[in-house]
XYZ file of C-alpha atoms in Angstrom:
758
model
C 148.304 -129.142 -68.507
C 147.112 -132.385 -69.199
C 145.926 -132.863 -65.874
C 144.145 -129.383 -65.759
C 142.383 -130.405 -68.930
C 140.924 -133.773 -67.429
C 139.900 -131.728 -64.418
C 137.881 -129.351 -66.486
C 136.328 -132.094 -68.546
C 135.332 -134.016 -65.308
C 133.783 -130.881 -63.737
C 131.626 -130.069 -66.909
C 130.660 -133.770 -67.113
C 129.627 -133.562 -63.527
C 127.829 -130.228 -63.935
C 126.003 -131.679 -66.948
C 124.855 -134.953 -65.370
C 123.845 -132.900 -61.969
C 121.634 -130.789 -64.216
C 120.186 -133.412 -66.459
C 116.492 -133.226 -66.622
C 113.395 -134.992 -67.777
C 109.831 -134.759 -68.686
C 106.950 -135.804 -66.314
C 103.494 -136.302 -67.944
C 100.336 -138.164 -67.841
C 96.490 -138.158 -67.880
C 93.865 -137.258 -65.350
C 90.613 -139.264 -65.571
C 87.343 -140.222 -63.925
C 86.046 -143.467 -64.826
C 87.892 -143.420 -68.327
C 86.581 -139.710 -68.979
C 89.349 -137.229 -69.371
C 89.198 -134.265 -66.822
C 89.968 -130.967 -68.181
C 91.307 -127.997 -66.363
C 92.414 -130.340 -63.414
C 95.190 -128.455 -61.567
C 98.413 -130.557 -61.471
C 101.176 -129.045 -59.193
C 104.694 -130.428 -57.836
C 104.320 -129.600 -54.192
C 107.231 -127.540 -52.816
C 108.063 -126.011 -56.413
C 106.829 -123.518 -58.763
C 105.847 -126.189 -61.174
C 102.025 -126.165 -61.903
C 99.864 -126.666 -64.880
C 96.338 -127.690 -65.945
C 95.081 -130.557 -68.008
C 94.087 -130.127 -71.504
C 90.812 -131.353 -73.344
C 92.049 -134.871 -73.421
C 93.001 -134.756 -69.547
C 96.701 -134.655 -70.342
C 99.469 -132.522 -68.472
C 103.131 -132.304 -68.772
C 106.203 -130.766 -66.842
C 109.395 -130.066 -68.543
C 112.887 -129.677 -67.297
C 112.329 -131.750 -64.163
C 115.697 -132.490 -62.319
C 116.361 -135.923 -60.456
C 114.962 -136.008 -57.229
C 111.950 -137.276 -55.097
C 108.736 -135.315 -55.490
C 105.089 -135.272 -54.489
C 102.493 -134.443 -57.184
C 99.134 -133.242 -56.375
C 95.916 -133.080 -58.469
C 92.743 -130.883 -57.650
C 89.631 -130.563 -59.772
C 86.079 -129.592 -59.022
C 83.862 -132.167 -57.800
C 86.719 -134.858 -56.961
C 88.884 -135.693 -54.121
C 92.394 -134.335 -54.127
C 94.996 -136.904 -54.909
C 98.726 -137.022 -54.159
C 101.306 -139.400 -55.348
C 105.050 -139.760 -54.610
C 107.499 -140.014 -57.483
C 111.306 -140.846 -57.694
C 113.053 -139.395 -60.792
C 116.568 -141.037 -61.125
C 117.161 -141.011 -64.696
C 116.665 -138.855 -67.937
C 113.952 -141.211 -69.139
C 110.397 -139.653 -69.388
C 108.152 -140.429 -66.591
C 104.631 -141.385 -66.989
C 102.334 -140.738 -63.866
C 98.563 -141.139 -64.425
C 95.698 -140.253 -61.877
C 92.026 -141.697 -61.630
C 90.292 -139.306 -59.597
C 87.253 -140.170 -57.303
C 83.892 -138.103 -57.082
C 83.725 -136.287 -53.895
C 80.344 -136.162 -52.260
C 81.372 -133.939 -49.321
C 80.309 -130.380 -50.004
C 83.124 -128.994 -47.676
C 85.920 -130.194 -50.220
C 84.454 -128.657 -53.377
C 86.289 -126.168 -55.486
C 84.648 -122.895 -55.939
C 84.937 -119.686 -57.947
C 82.202 -117.327 -56.746
C 83.830 -116.006 -53.652
C 86.999 -114.538 -55.328
C 86.664 -115.120 -59.110
C 89.286 -117.770 -58.770
C 89.106 -121.495 -58.812
C 89.992 -122.298 -55.127
C 89.244 -125.139 -52.723
C 86.290 -124.254 -50.747
C 88.032 -124.691 -47.296
C 90.793 -122.512 -48.673
C 88.716 -119.619 -49.827
C 88.762 -116.646 -47.589
C 84.974 -115.977 -48.516
C 82.393 -118.578 -47.401
C 80.682 -120.100 -50.382
C 78.091 -122.803 -50.161
C 78.213 -125.532 -52.937
C 75.295 -127.618 -54.055
C 75.798 -130.378 -56.705
C 73.175 -132.185 -58.984
C 73.513 -135.164 -56.536
C 71.828 -132.791 -53.705
C 68.973 -131.550 -56.186
C 68.302 -135.175 -57.320
C 67.011 -135.863 -53.837
C 64.044 -133.942 -54.585
C 63.585 -133.604 -58.424
C 61.970 -130.325 -59.715
C 61.257 -128.782 -63.156
C 63.355 -125.764 -62.509
C 66.168 -124.441 -60.496
C 63.819 -121.852 -58.925
C 61.900 -124.689 -57.312
C 65.061 -126.908 -56.566
C 66.183 -124.127 -54.198
C 63.562 -124.770 -51.633
C 65.809 -127.317 -49.885
C 68.693 -124.990 -49.608
C 69.221 -123.496 -45.920
C 68.412 -119.848 -45.753
C 67.259 -119.729 -49.348
C 63.444 -119.599 -50.115
C 61.629 -119.354 -53.373
C 58.928 -116.645 -52.812
C 55.635 -116.481 -54.880
C 54.671 -112.960 -55.748
C 51.406 -113.454 -57.373
C 48.591 -115.705 -56.545
C 47.558 -115.896 -60.110
C 50.319 -115.789 -62.459
C 52.649 -117.712 -59.901
C 55.601 -115.645 -60.626
C 58.271 -115.279 -57.835
C 61.837 -114.505 -56.846
C 64.468 -115.874 -54.549
C 64.814 -114.725 -50.799
C 68.278 -115.094 -49.242
C 68.292 -114.601 -45.439
C 64.956 -112.952 -45.616
C 65.945 -110.356 -48.174
C 63.808 -110.081 -51.361
C 64.723 -111.427 -54.700
C 65.998 -108.150 -56.267
C 68.864 -108.004 -53.623
C 70.063 -111.415 -55.208
C 72.389 -111.416 -58.094
C 71.754 -114.561 -60.233
C 74.661 -115.612 -62.593
C 75.345 -118.382 -64.993
C 78.939 -119.271 -65.279
C 79.848 -115.948 -63.612
C 77.968 -113.805 -66.078
C 75.487 -111.304 -64.876
C 72.672 -112.490 -67.272
C 69.700 -112.956 -64.835
C 68.765 -109.515 -63.465
C 65.991 -106.887 -63.546
C 63.146 -108.018 -65.763
C 64.606 -111.593 -65.954
C 64.853 -112.254 -62.215
C 61.463 -113.563 -62.274
C 61.869 -115.843 -65.126
C 65.496 -116.533 -65.473
C 65.817 -119.353 -63.309
C 63.304 -121.432 -65.313
C 64.369 -123.342 -68.288
C 67.758 -123.985 -67.497
C 68.409 -127.765 -68.257
C 69.012 -129.347 -65.003
C 71.136 -132.124 -66.750
C 73.640 -129.505 -67.898
C 74.214 -127.825 -64.293
C 77.546 -128.886 -62.754
C 76.986 -127.273 -59.434
C 75.264 -124.238 -57.784
C 77.320 -121.695 -55.673
C 75.785 -119.412 -53.206
C 77.449 -116.448 -51.419
C 75.367 -114.855 -48.709
C 76.193 -111.269 -48.223
C 77.351 -108.477 -50.603
C 79.491 -109.269 -53.362
C 79.437 -106.043 -55.219
C 83.111 -105.423 -55.006
C 83.549 -108.044 -57.531
C 80.108 -108.537 -59.220
C 78.694 -104.907 -59.138
C 75.002 -104.048 -59.063
C 72.312 -106.499 -57.725
C 74.860 -108.489 -55.608
C 73.739 -106.213 -52.518
C 72.396 -109.115 -50.341
C 73.772 -112.466 -52.024
C 74.848 -114.218 -55.172
C 73.548 -117.417 -56.635
C 76.220 -118.596 -59.649
C 74.927 -121.512 -61.624
C 78.191 -123.260 -63.104
C 77.242 -125.469 -66.181
C 78.978 -128.555 -67.146
C 82.315 -128.673 -69.027
C 81.699 -130.135 -72.366
C 84.632 -132.571 -72.032
C 83.188 -133.859 -68.862
C 79.520 -134.087 -69.948
C 78.033 -137.498 -70.955
C 77.576 -138.355 -74.515
C 73.829 -138.515 -74.040
C 71.623 -137.901 -70.972
C 67.902 -137.751 -70.591
C 65.591 -137.069 -67.617
C 61.917 -137.389 -67.755
C 59.630 -136.515 -64.941
C 55.875 -136.452 -64.543
C 53.404 -136.027 -61.661
C 49.964 -137.083 -60.720
C 48.909 -133.474 -61.753
C 50.062 -134.249 -65.166
C 52.988 -131.947 -64.972
C 55.832 -133.130 -67.497
C 59.327 -132.030 -67.513
C 61.874 -133.242 -70.143
C 65.606 -132.698 -69.827
C 67.799 -133.937 -72.732
C 71.541 -133.447 -73.317
C 74.120 -134.416 -75.658
C 77.787 -134.152 -76.638
C 79.849 -134.153 -79.793
C 83.448 -133.389 -80.808
C 84.935 -131.655 -83.695
C 88.195 -133.813 -83.630
C 91.112 -131.643 -82.328
C 89.155 -128.392 -82.433
C 86.110 -128.255 -80.110
C 83.765 -130.089 -77.805
C 79.988 -128.845 -77.623
C 76.957 -129.709 -75.426
C 73.481 -129.319 -76.219
C 70.628 -129.287 -73.672
C 66.995 -129.032 -74.168
C 64.332 -128.422 -71.546
C 60.622 -128.944 -72.062
C 57.961 -128.165 -69.474
C 54.312 -128.587 -69.793
C 51.430 -128.293 -67.634
C 47.939 -127.522 -69.095
C 45.441 -128.556 -66.417
C 42.983 -126.397 -64.659
C 42.825 -127.514 -61.196
C 40.753 -125.587 -58.696
C 40.803 -127.597 -55.461
C 40.219 -124.442 -53.234
C 36.945 -123.913 -55.109
C 37.414 -119.985 -55.686
C 36.798 -120.505 -59.387
C 40.687 -119.693 -60.199
C 43.389 -121.969 -61.169
C 45.486 -123.327 -58.198
C 48.757 -123.443 -60.469
C 49.155 -121.516 -63.710
C 49.185 -123.605 -66.944
C 52.711 -123.242 -68.587
C 54.172 -124.429 -71.763
C 58.030 -123.655 -71.807
C 60.991 -124.810 -74.022
C 64.512 -123.939 -73.590
C 67.750 -124.751 -75.709
C 71.183 -124.421 -74.374
C 74.444 -124.897 -76.237
C 77.909 -124.658 -74.751
C 81.282 -124.778 -76.924
C 84.814 -125.420 -75.504
C 87.484 -124.835 -78.164
C 90.820 -126.265 -78.013
C 93.776 -123.852 -77.890
C 97.434 -123.821 -77.554
C 98.861 -124.265 -73.917
C 95.711 -125.172 -72.726
C 94.012 -121.522 -72.689
C 90.519 -121.203 -72.150
C 87.877 -120.307 -74.774
C 84.091 -121.210 -74.061
C 80.915 -119.711 -75.698
C 77.323 -120.555 -74.579
C 74.037 -119.655 -76.060
C 70.488 -120.183 -74.585
C 67.178 -119.431 -75.948
C 63.876 -119.683 -74.102
C 60.214 -119.175 -74.702
C 57.411 -119.656 -72.403
C 53.641 -119.227 -72.396
C 51.818 -119.232 -69.120
C 48.280 -118.224 -67.939
C 46.358 -118.345 -64.652
C 43.133 -117.036 -63.442
C 39.410 -117.951 -63.878
C 39.023 -121.511 -65.034
C 36.715 -120.635 -67.749
C 39.576 -118.373 -69.363
C 40.591 -119.016 -73.075
C 43.042 -117.118 -75.139
C 40.294 -115.159 -76.791
C 39.539 -113.239 -73.521
C 43.185 -112.014 -73.237
C 43.238 -108.421 -72.158
C 39.518 -108.154 -71.994
C 37.121 -107.750 -69.057
C 34.769 -110.389 -69.520
C 36.544 -113.301 -68.098
C 39.739 -112.649 -65.863
C 43.046 -114.105 -66.743
C 46.776 -113.215 -66.421
C 48.663 -114.388 -69.513
C 52.476 -113.796 -69.947
C 54.403 -114.524 -73.069
C 58.288 -114.613 -72.491
C 60.990 -114.631 -74.984
C 64.647 -114.693 -74.022
C 68.021 -115.040 -75.593
C 71.530 -115.223 -73.864
C 74.853 -115.215 -75.027
C 78.041 -115.784 -72.672
C 81.714 -116.696 -72.937
C 85.202 -116.667 -71.549
C 88.386 -116.098 -73.728
C 91.813 -116.366 -72.409
C 94.174 -113.818 -74.322
C 97.390 -115.203 -75.820
C 99.770 -113.598 -73.569
C 102.245 -114.591 -70.996
C 100.118 -112.839 -68.401
C 96.939 -114.572 -67.397
C 94.370 -112.164 -69.013
C 90.811 -113.191 -69.232
C 88.124 -111.549 -71.343
C 84.337 -112.358 -70.266
C 81.245 -111.158 -71.989
C 77.547 -111.722 -72.055
C 74.559 -110.360 -73.695
C 70.765 -110.938 -73.280
C 67.581 -110.076 -74.782
C 64.352 -110.376 -72.891
C 60.842 -109.670 -74.370
C 57.727 -109.840 -72.329
C 54.027 -109.462 -73.327
C 51.841 -109.694 -70.406
C 48.136 -109.139 -69.705
C 47.089 -108.748 -66.037
C 43.342 -108.669 -66.607
C 42.965 -105.605 -68.586
C 46.297 -104.068 -67.505
C 48.874 -104.427 -70.317
C 52.630 -104.866 -69.631
C 54.782 -105.071 -72.657
C 58.600 -104.696 -71.983
C 61.900 -105.100 -73.811
C 65.201 -105.351 -72.099
C 68.540 -105.795 -73.355
C 71.726 -106.083 -71.376
C 75.405 -105.999 -72.590
C 78.308 -106.942 -70.114
C 82.050 -107.186 -70.831
C 84.999 -107.591 -68.253
C 88.791 -108.078 -68.455
C 90.501 -109.558 -65.549
C 94.233 -109.965 -64.789
C 95.202 -112.840 -62.421
C 98.715 -112.654 -61.002
C 100.510 -114.314 -58.278
C 103.617 -112.604 -56.739
C 105.021 -114.589 -53.820
C 102.287 -114.496 -51.026
C 100.079 -112.125 -53.030
C 97.343 -113.405 -55.132
C 96.182 -110.356 -57.203
C 92.962 -109.991 -59.357
C 92.264 -106.767 -61.216
C 89.918 -105.972 -63.695
C 87.674 -103.524 -65.651
C 83.862 -104.132 -66.491
C 81.100 -102.245 -68.201
C 77.380 -102.995 -68.360
C 74.928 -101.521 -70.642
C 71.151 -101.799 -69.965
C 68.300 -100.764 -72.335
C 64.813 -101.080 -70.795
C 61.535 -100.045 -72.631
C 57.946 -100.678 -71.564
C 54.475 -99.487 -71.989
C 54.149 -98.058 -68.655
C 54.878 -94.625 -66.878
C 58.334 -96.029 -65.853
C 59.776 -95.089 -69.309
C 57.545 -92.179 -70.243
C 58.452 -88.451 -70.321
C 55.945 -85.805 -71.008
C 53.593 -88.407 -72.748
C 56.366 -89.592 -74.886
C 58.154 -92.830 -74.767
C 61.634 -92.546 -73.200
C 63.549 -95.926 -72.892
C 65.826 -96.121 -70.160
C 69.507 -96.371 -71.184
C 72.143 -97.085 -68.321
C 75.685 -97.377 -68.586
C 77.522 -98.872 -65.576
C 81.386 -98.989 -66.091
C 83.652 -100.176 -63.158
C 87.103 -101.056 -62.164
C 88.024 -103.336 -59.417
C 91.076 -104.842 -57.478
C 91.540 -107.524 -55.110
C 94.544 -108.999 -53.228
C 94.733 -112.083 -51.420
C 97.556 -112.162 -49.069
C 98.755 -115.434 -47.375
C 100.769 -115.518 -44.123
C 102.391 -118.947 -43.809
C 99.620 -121.627 -44.043
C 97.214 -120.393 -41.282
C 96.292 -116.845 -42.044
C 94.847 -115.206 -45.180
C 93.686 -111.699 -45.716
C 91.528 -110.461 -48.646
C 91.549 -106.759 -49.581
C 89.046 -105.640 -52.310
C 87.664 -102.417 -53.798
C 85.444 -101.325 -56.510
C 84.579 -98.195 -58.346
C 81.366 -97.999 -60.407
C 80.217 -94.811 -62.392
C 76.313 -95.123 -63.011
C 75.100 -92.816 -65.863
C 71.927 -91.789 -63.677
C 73.365 -91.930 -59.986
C 76.966 -91.158 -60.341
C 79.995 -92.526 -58.323
C 79.685 -95.709 -56.292
C 82.488 -97.322 -53.955
C 82.251 -100.908 -52.795
C 85.248 -101.890 -50.569
C 85.616 -105.490 -49.123
C 87.684 -107.195 -46.455
C 88.106 -110.851 -45.530
C 90.245 -112.748 -42.796
C 90.795 -116.489 -42.620
C 92.499 -118.452 -40.074
C 93.034 -122.023 -40.413
C 93.686 -123.486 -37.029
C 94.245 -127.022 -38.620
C 92.546 -128.857 -41.577
C 89.473 -129.421 -39.307
C 88.858 -125.962 -37.783
C 88.646 -122.822 -40.035
C 87.220 -119.464 -38.871
C 86.378 -116.588 -41.428
C 85.400 -112.942 -41.006
C 84.067 -111.084 -43.969
C 82.764 -107.439 -44.250
C 81.969 -105.475 -47.293
C 79.526 -103.203 -48.958
C 76.837 -103.669 -51.946
C 74.654 -101.579 -54.053
C 71.631 -101.855 -56.354
C 70.210 -99.651 -58.936
C 66.418 -100.195 -58.984
C 63.737 -100.769 -61.542
C 60.389 -101.319 -59.655
C 58.333 -102.415 -62.739
C 60.579 -105.103 -63.503
C 61.041 -106.487 -60.163
C 57.684 -106.177 -58.270
C 54.788 -107.793 -60.152
C 52.466 -106.920 -57.371
C 52.671 -103.497 -59.064
C 50.960 -104.927 -62.182
C 48.442 -107.415 -60.779
C 45.016 -106.752 -59.330
C 43.689 -103.242 -59.145
C 46.131 -101.402 -57.010
C 47.627 -98.079 -58.659
C 51.352 -97.601 -58.364
C 52.478 -94.460 -56.832
C 56.441 -93.487 -56.621
C 56.541 -91.102 -53.962
C 60.066 -89.507 -54.921
C 62.990 -89.979 -57.035
C 64.416 -93.393 -55.936
C 68.189 -93.445 -54.852
C 70.324 -96.543 -55.309
C 70.134 -99.147 -52.428
C 73.221 -99.542 -50.482
C 74.180 -102.067 -47.816
C 77.029 -102.783 -45.394
C 77.496 -106.456 -44.250
C 79.433 -108.235 -41.761
C 79.628 -112.264 -41.226
C 81.557 -114.627 -38.986
C 81.876 -118.136 -40.348
C 83.073 -121.192 -38.666
C 83.728 -124.595 -40.102
C 84.383 -127.810 -37.824
C 85.232 -131.206 -39.145
C 84.967 -134.267 -37.180
C 86.094 -137.669 -38.001
C 84.888 -140.364 -35.433
C 86.767 -143.600 -34.890
C 84.258 -145.638 -36.565
C 84.542 -143.762 -39.834
C 81.585 -141.343 -39.381
C 81.924 -137.830 -40.792
C 80.514 -134.724 -39.128
C 80.819 -131.271 -40.867
C 79.421 -128.262 -39.029
C 79.275 -124.782 -40.620
C 77.747 -121.924 -38.514
C 77.519 -118.301 -39.741
C 76.526 -115.112 -37.890
C 75.440 -112.285 -40.134
C 74.612 -108.493 -40.074
C 73.329 -106.329 -42.968
C 72.361 -102.867 -42.559
C 70.677 -101.171 -45.646
C 70.549 -97.444 -46.466
C 68.167 -96.022 -49.090
C 66.051 -99.183 -49.129
C 62.955 -99.025 -51.154
C 59.914 -100.052 -49.317
C 56.376 -100.759 -50.657
C 53.511 -99.390 -48.571
C 50.359 -101.620 -49.085
C 48.537 -100.225 -45.878
C 48.039 -96.492 -46.398
C 45.451 -97.004 -49.262
C 44.171 -100.388 -50.137
C 43.939 -99.279 -53.842
C 47.519 -98.352 -54.003
C 51.067 -99.486 -53.816
C 53.208 -96.555 -52.740
C 57.140 -96.844 -53.026
C 59.897 -94.627 -51.530
C 63.213 -94.491 -49.979
C 62.945 -95.647 -46.290
C 63.541 -92.595 -44.046
C 65.854 -94.696 -41.879
C 67.499 -98.006 -42.514
C 66.850 -101.739 -42.722
C 68.444 -104.663 -40.909
C 68.905 -108.321 -41.697
C 70.779 -110.176 -38.924
C 70.754 -113.818 -37.592
C 72.767 -117.009 -37.452
C 72.632 -120.100 -39.631
C 74.004 -123.599 -39.327
C 74.620 -126.346 -41.699
C 75.372 -130.055 -40.778
C 76.673 -132.601 -42.839
C 76.751 -136.197 -41.467
C 77.936 -139.269 -43.168
C 77.799 -142.702 -41.704
C 79.834 -145.602 -42.898
C 76.524 -147.612 -43.478
C 75.558 -145.214 -46.184
C 73.027 -143.093 -44.122
C 73.588 -139.589 -44.834
C 71.993 -136.414 -43.036
C 72.090 -132.694 -44.707
C 70.390 -130.401 -41.949
C 70.061 -126.676 -41.907
C 68.586 -124.282 -39.814
C 68.505 -120.262 -39.926
C 67.212 -117.754 -37.463
C 66.854 -114.158 -38.745
C 65.635 -110.797 -37.482
C 64.685 -108.540 -40.534
C 63.253 -105.210 -39.901
C 62.722 -101.691 -41.168
C 63.598 -98.749 -38.913
C 61.873 -95.611 -40.069
C 61.342 -92.478 -37.711
C 62.589 -94.686 -34.936
C 59.763 -97.215 -35.468
C 60.866 -100.811 -35.972
C 58.493 -102.910 -38.161
C 58.728 -106.244 -39.743
C 58.470 -106.520 -43.678
C 55.861 -108.612 -45.245
C 56.777 -112.173 -46.397
C 59.744 -112.597 -44.087
C 60.056 -115.495 -41.776
C 62.125 -115.499 -38.502
C 63.192 -119.023 -38.714
C 63.661 -121.645 -41.499
C 64.898 -125.323 -41.525
C 65.935 -127.733 -44.246
C 66.798 -131.210 -44.368
C 67.796 -134.144 -46.202
C 68.133 -137.742 -45.083
C 69.401 -140.269 -47.651
C 70.142 -143.962 -47.267
C 71.186 -146.555 -49.875
C 70.313 -150.441 -49.733
C 73.131 -151.748 -51.840
C 71.698 -155.238 -52.007
C 68.669 -154.226 -54.027
C 70.113 -151.202 -55.517
C 67.459 -148.975 -53.945
C 68.016 -145.296 -52.603
C 65.744 -143.535 -50.202
C 65.667 -139.717 -49.937
C 63.361 -137.841 -47.470
C 63.711 -134.019 -47.788
C 61.710 -131.187 -46.432
C 61.561 -127.625 -45.166
C 59.831 -125.815 -42.203
C 59.050 -121.967 -42.025
C 57.862 -119.898 -39.259
C 54.906 -117.338 -39.557
C 55.398 -114.499 -41.950
C 53.448 -111.091 -41.981
C 50.939 -110.795 -44.939
C 49.423 -107.929 -46.743
C 45.804 -107.504 -45.948
C 43.436 -104.870 -47.608
C 41.410 -103.507 -44.620
C 40.834 -103.958 -40.927
C 37.752 -106.152 -41.934
C 39.767 -108.393 -44.111
C 38.837 -111.816 -42.700
C 42.123 -113.552 -43.767
C 45.052 -114.344 -41.371
C 47.283 -111.480 -40.879
C 50.188 -114.270 -40.413
C 50.880 -117.376 -42.226
C 51.227 -120.315 -39.944
C 54.026 -122.680 -39.231
C 54.186 -124.937 -42.475
C 56.365 -127.640 -43.794
C 56.696 -129.083 -47.272
C 57.970 -132.692 -47.016
C 58.787 -135.170 -49.789
C 60.062 -138.708 -50.150
C 61.883 -140.462 -53.095
C 62.849 -143.960 -53.987
C 65.467 -144.518 -56.438
C 66.393 -147.824 -58.333
C 69.842 -147.911 -59.904
C 70.043 -151.682 -60.629
C 70.163 -151.103 -64.584
C 73.314 -150.142 -66.048
C 73.245 -146.202 -67.044
C 69.510 -145.830 -65.863
C 67.910 -144.562 -62.783
C 64.230 -145.089 -62.025
C 62.757 -142.935 -59.329
C 59.351 -142.248 -57.862
C 57.816 -140.713 -54.917
C 55.409 -138.248 -53.221
C 55.587 -134.384 -52.969
C 54.038 -132.538 -50.127
C 53.481 -135.531 -47.822
C 51.556 -133.226 -45.331
C 49.141 -131.979 -48.105
C 49.722 -128.441 -47.037
C 48.172 -125.546 -49.007
C 47.994 -121.828 -47.966
C 44.302 -121.906 -48.182
C 43.961 -123.728 -44.921
C 42.616 -121.482 -41.909
C 41.487 -118.863 -44.547
C 38.336 -118.210 -46.008
C 39.917 -117.365 -49.417
C 43.400 -116.458 -50.847
C 42.545 -114.146 -53.672
C 39.833 -111.591 -52.672
C 36.592 -111.162 -54.647
C 37.432 -113.502 -57.541
C 33.716 -113.203 -58.452
C 34.230 -109.448 -59.333
C 37.862 -109.407 -60.589
C 37.379 -106.024 -62.517
C 35.853 -104.437 -59.389
C 32.556 -103.514 -61.341
C 30.609 -103.976 -58.171
C 32.716 -102.201 -55.710
C 31.562 -98.966 -54.134
C 33.591 -96.114 -52.790
C 32.931 -93.212 -50.427
C 34.038 -89.555 -51.014
C 37.560 -90.197 -49.851
C 38.084 -93.604 -51.936
C 37.584 -95.874 -49.221
C 35.688 -99.109 -50.237
C 32.318 -99.370 -48.506
C 31.014 -102.385 -46.961
C 27.859 -103.544 -48.983
C 25.815 -106.623 -49.015
C 27.353 -107.876 -51.986
C 30.910 -106.907 -50.453
C 30.547 -107.731 -46.767
C 34.354 -107.201 -46.076
C 34.875 -104.030 -47.827
C 37.650 -105.463 -50.202
C 38.716 -105.278 -53.972
C 40.169 -107.761 -56.129
C 43.745 -108.508 -55.057
C 46.291 -111.326 -55.484
C 49.198 -110.245 -53.162
C 48.101 -112.428 -50.311
C 50.397 -115.327 -51.341
C 53.314 -117.055 -49.252
C 53.567 -120.494 -50.816
C 52.642 -122.604 -53.665
C 48.746 -123.623 -53.650
C 49.381 -127.206 -54.686
C 48.753 -130.118 -52.381
C 49.967 -133.873 -52.147
C 51.010 -135.395 -55.538
C 52.928 -138.243 -56.775
C 55.781 -138.152 -59.248
C 57.685 -140.719 -61.395
C 60.745 -140.268 -63.475
C 63.612 -142.074 -65.574
C 67.234 -141.000 -66.067
C 69.716 -142.207 -68.582
C 73.465 -141.386 -68.855
C 75.579 -142.561 -71.558
C 79.381 -141.899 -71.207
């Protein structure tokens, strides 16, 4: 019995020591700044966690063994460290992450609503960091996108200079623009939503080309632009960026961070833009660029919660006053017929947030709300509109073995009212109120390490148009770390409000005709994406990403400018529309500091109606972008040469006698910048924009027709309403501002100063 007792004691002691556990903890930092929400995992186990606001992580109950710990975070290179645990003493393991300038290694969220390394995502997502946009500094994100391959800012009005974003030849309303994943930039705000976001607070911009409606609903029919703002914990204590040009454009970006100890961290950003000149270099009596006075304030809070649960809230307010037109115009002429001007007052407020519920399951509540008020005068035409959008979404994120599930419910409410016939019923005001509830599910299934399939479906019910289904399928094969192939297909939908999206309908003298009740537009898309990484023996890195895309639209709404020069006629196409082509992005990094980012896209965009194929207006067949950067370390000087090139586009003419070119020429906007970084925390930059001094007026007698008679007081018509050719009107035209395809602003210098205090 005595020996049996000793044996039992020995066994219990052995088991106890065999199962003895310890704690592994540490901090994740970058240049002494803590990194929040970095993912820390023990490779080959189920242990995974995220860092808190202090950059700290901890693993409990770790048994004695040898492990490999991996850390990943947005914008930083992945790090792995081996660790050997042989005792019960707590082990401290810290990481110092290095910034990752290679866009192929970014972590993205837009493709699947989950944070995932870009190369691991089944959905192709393009990522652009502030480093990319600093190569050609601009006062707004709208202008900054001009150097992104396949993305083109398009001016829609030659006087007020409003515009939208084209992706792969598709007009702006087909692109959903989001801030931190919230659909707050849509409909009325599409034209102005990309202005006034402080560039200093942007962490990165993610772009998905192709429908994303199975996750994001309406508007994401042709593409998605997601602006990710900085995490307050990672932002500098103070930042400033002041830019001015030889045209006396002034842009100021200010940012600051403060902490409420142990409770929250907040960042505040201010953007101010002013341009008050009345330059008329094309001598038509009208301003070449609209005068603008804009101020925007952004504030984001990150609250500390138990177990690192997420809670962020952000607000933004914007006010803008812009005008263009006759150089003699003053505010006293606003809305009158004495001197022509287009004057737009915009007030906008936004609220967005994310709250992780205090449950064992990962449940995330996301919400946003916007208010947008616009008071415009296009000559004597008044456009006063009020739009409110409320959005709420609850998602459940669950990983079960090889299945990565995401399900959610969402609802969007849109209120829209204006002073046009769009919200009138039997001579009474009838604001449009639309509910759009939806439910969606997504499953990302991994087969070993090489194969991954994504299945998704969404159901929405529109209070006007009824039921809408949007399925999605994606397949990724990872041959190895340097060769990845993806295939994606899915559908998208968009509920349309013409008056909020087509400002050509409100400018000039054209009458808007809606030929029928417009149905929601729908699209089916397929794309094939291939990524190749090449590491040469001399250390040079070459990344190549090629995508072939095909999108077919049904119910597409087309605008007819040609049937009647005094009208714009809208209806659903009796047929279909296509957008197809191929694009390629190349990233080359040499060991001597020379870096190339090159992109090119060839596309065939067409409308097919009654068996006849036509090319839409303002759609190029080929576009190219480039960025060449080199750093001379000995003198702390960086050089950036950026540019783009566009093939001819079909342009809207008023009549057969219109003397303007029916197609735009090949044209290119090129820029050069020099940046000095020899002073601590400062960057001094200067350069030249539009080196070739290109303006749309070249090879055209005029851009805006009949600026001498903008109210058409001297235009004569025949019995059928056709404009007559008279000595005073030799081309038989009316006043019109729709002939525009690029900014009417020539060569100019710029100078700026940046300061960051960490």
